[in-house]
Amino acid sequence: MAQISLSRRLRRTPFSDGVEAAGVKGYTVYNRMLLPTVFESVEADYRHLKTHVQVWDVSCERQVELRGPDAARLMQMLTPRDLRRMLPGQCFYIPIVDETGGMLNDPVAVKLSEDRWWISIADSDLLLWVKGIANGYRLDVLVDEPDVSPLAIQGPKADDLLARVFGDRVRDIRFFKFDKFEFQGRELAIARSGYSKQGGFEIYVEGSDIGMPLWNALFAAGEDLHVRAGCPNLIERIEGGLLSYGNDMTDDNTPHECGLGKFCNTHTAIGCIGRDALLRVAKEGPVQQIRPIAIEGDAVPPSDRPWPVVAAGKRIGQITSAAWSPDFDTNVAIGMVKLSHWEPGTRIEIETPDGMRGATVRDKFWI
């Protein structure tokens, strides 16, 4: 594959020096930033993540900050999830939709106060959409991208590592909540969240200047915990059913098609753009939906484009993410499948780059 040429348009992060020193072997581009994809190997990184603790540079999860009297109103306009009972100190996973109900992003909303929010975004230009809504409706709110770069601490030893750096109080943070902790005179929000099923935290590092000091402090504190630099792992995220915006869903899909209907309170999320379209979808139901799929045979090749899902010679969906799972001894996959074939146990065929494969729709993801 041809090399990607680096330039200032492809931004480094506050932790890039540490990532490079740790021996990163591959990157992808995410929100015009470098996101590591592999250090030792995908399978070796997978095994280490499930056993020890990793520090992930996920600065590419850029923040869209809403600040001002109309911040809460604007947040509710963006999502069909009802945010009225959300309190400062909470994080909510939210679908963000356009006027047709199509997915624009699936970020985490972080409520800092009634008039200040962060939207920790997936890979899309959400800042431009939010600015457009705020300006078009003449809302009293400032929309900007702050100097905030998330650093994820993931794995079964994540609590032990963070307690050594920030104190034992960090263990008390509950799932999808955050608290403030001091580091070198700076107050940082730390949330119990992250893009893996192994448990851990995300540190919202406010100020690029303390990026490498924090990185170095974590590695110094975790040497005996076998801490390593890591990154979101393809195998583990598919096993856990963690969706990837731009891979598993786009603005052509509604939240209901993505299995995110439980995050759509369309009857009470008053003011949400796209609410009317989603009311129809909620009533009628989707005609296709994301499903976990086990693909037979040896390890499948990398999936850099959709693979057709076929039944009785007709295309009834597509595979969007796939990988060999060492723990489950099968190819694990995420696919969008039509209503007629999405029931668990349904036999289907997958048109992979190296030929047709038999496959089975599962009732749930692996972890």
Coordinates of C-alpha atoms in Angstrom, one line a residue, residues 66-78 113-117 130 133-135 137-143:
L66 CA -20.7 24.5 23.8
R67 CA -20.5 27.4 26.2
G68 CA -23.2 29.9 27.1
P69 CA -26.9 30.3 28.2
D70 CA -28.2 28.3 25.2
A71 CA -25.7 25.4 25.5
A72 CA -28.2 22.9 26.9
R73 CA -30.8 23.8 24.3
L74 CA -28.3 23.3 21.5
M75 CA -27.3 20.0 22.9
Q76 CA -30.9 18.7 22.8
M77 CA -31.3 20.0 19.3
L78 CA -28.5 17.7 18.2
S113 CA -22.0 22.5 34.0
E114 CA -25.4 23.7 32.9
D115 CA -23.9 26.1 30.5
R116 CA -20.7 24.2 29.4
W117 CA -20.6 20.9 27.6
V130 CA -23.0 22.4 15.3
I133 CA -27.1 25.1 13.9
A134 CA -26.1 27.6 16.5
N135 CA -25.7 30.4 13.9
Y137 CA -31.0 29.6 15.1
R138 CA -29.2 32.6 16.6
L139 CA -28.4 30.8 19.8
D140 CA -26.5 32.5 22.6
V141 CA -23.7 30.0 22.7
L142 CA -20.0 29.8 21.8
V143 CA -19.1 26.7 19.7

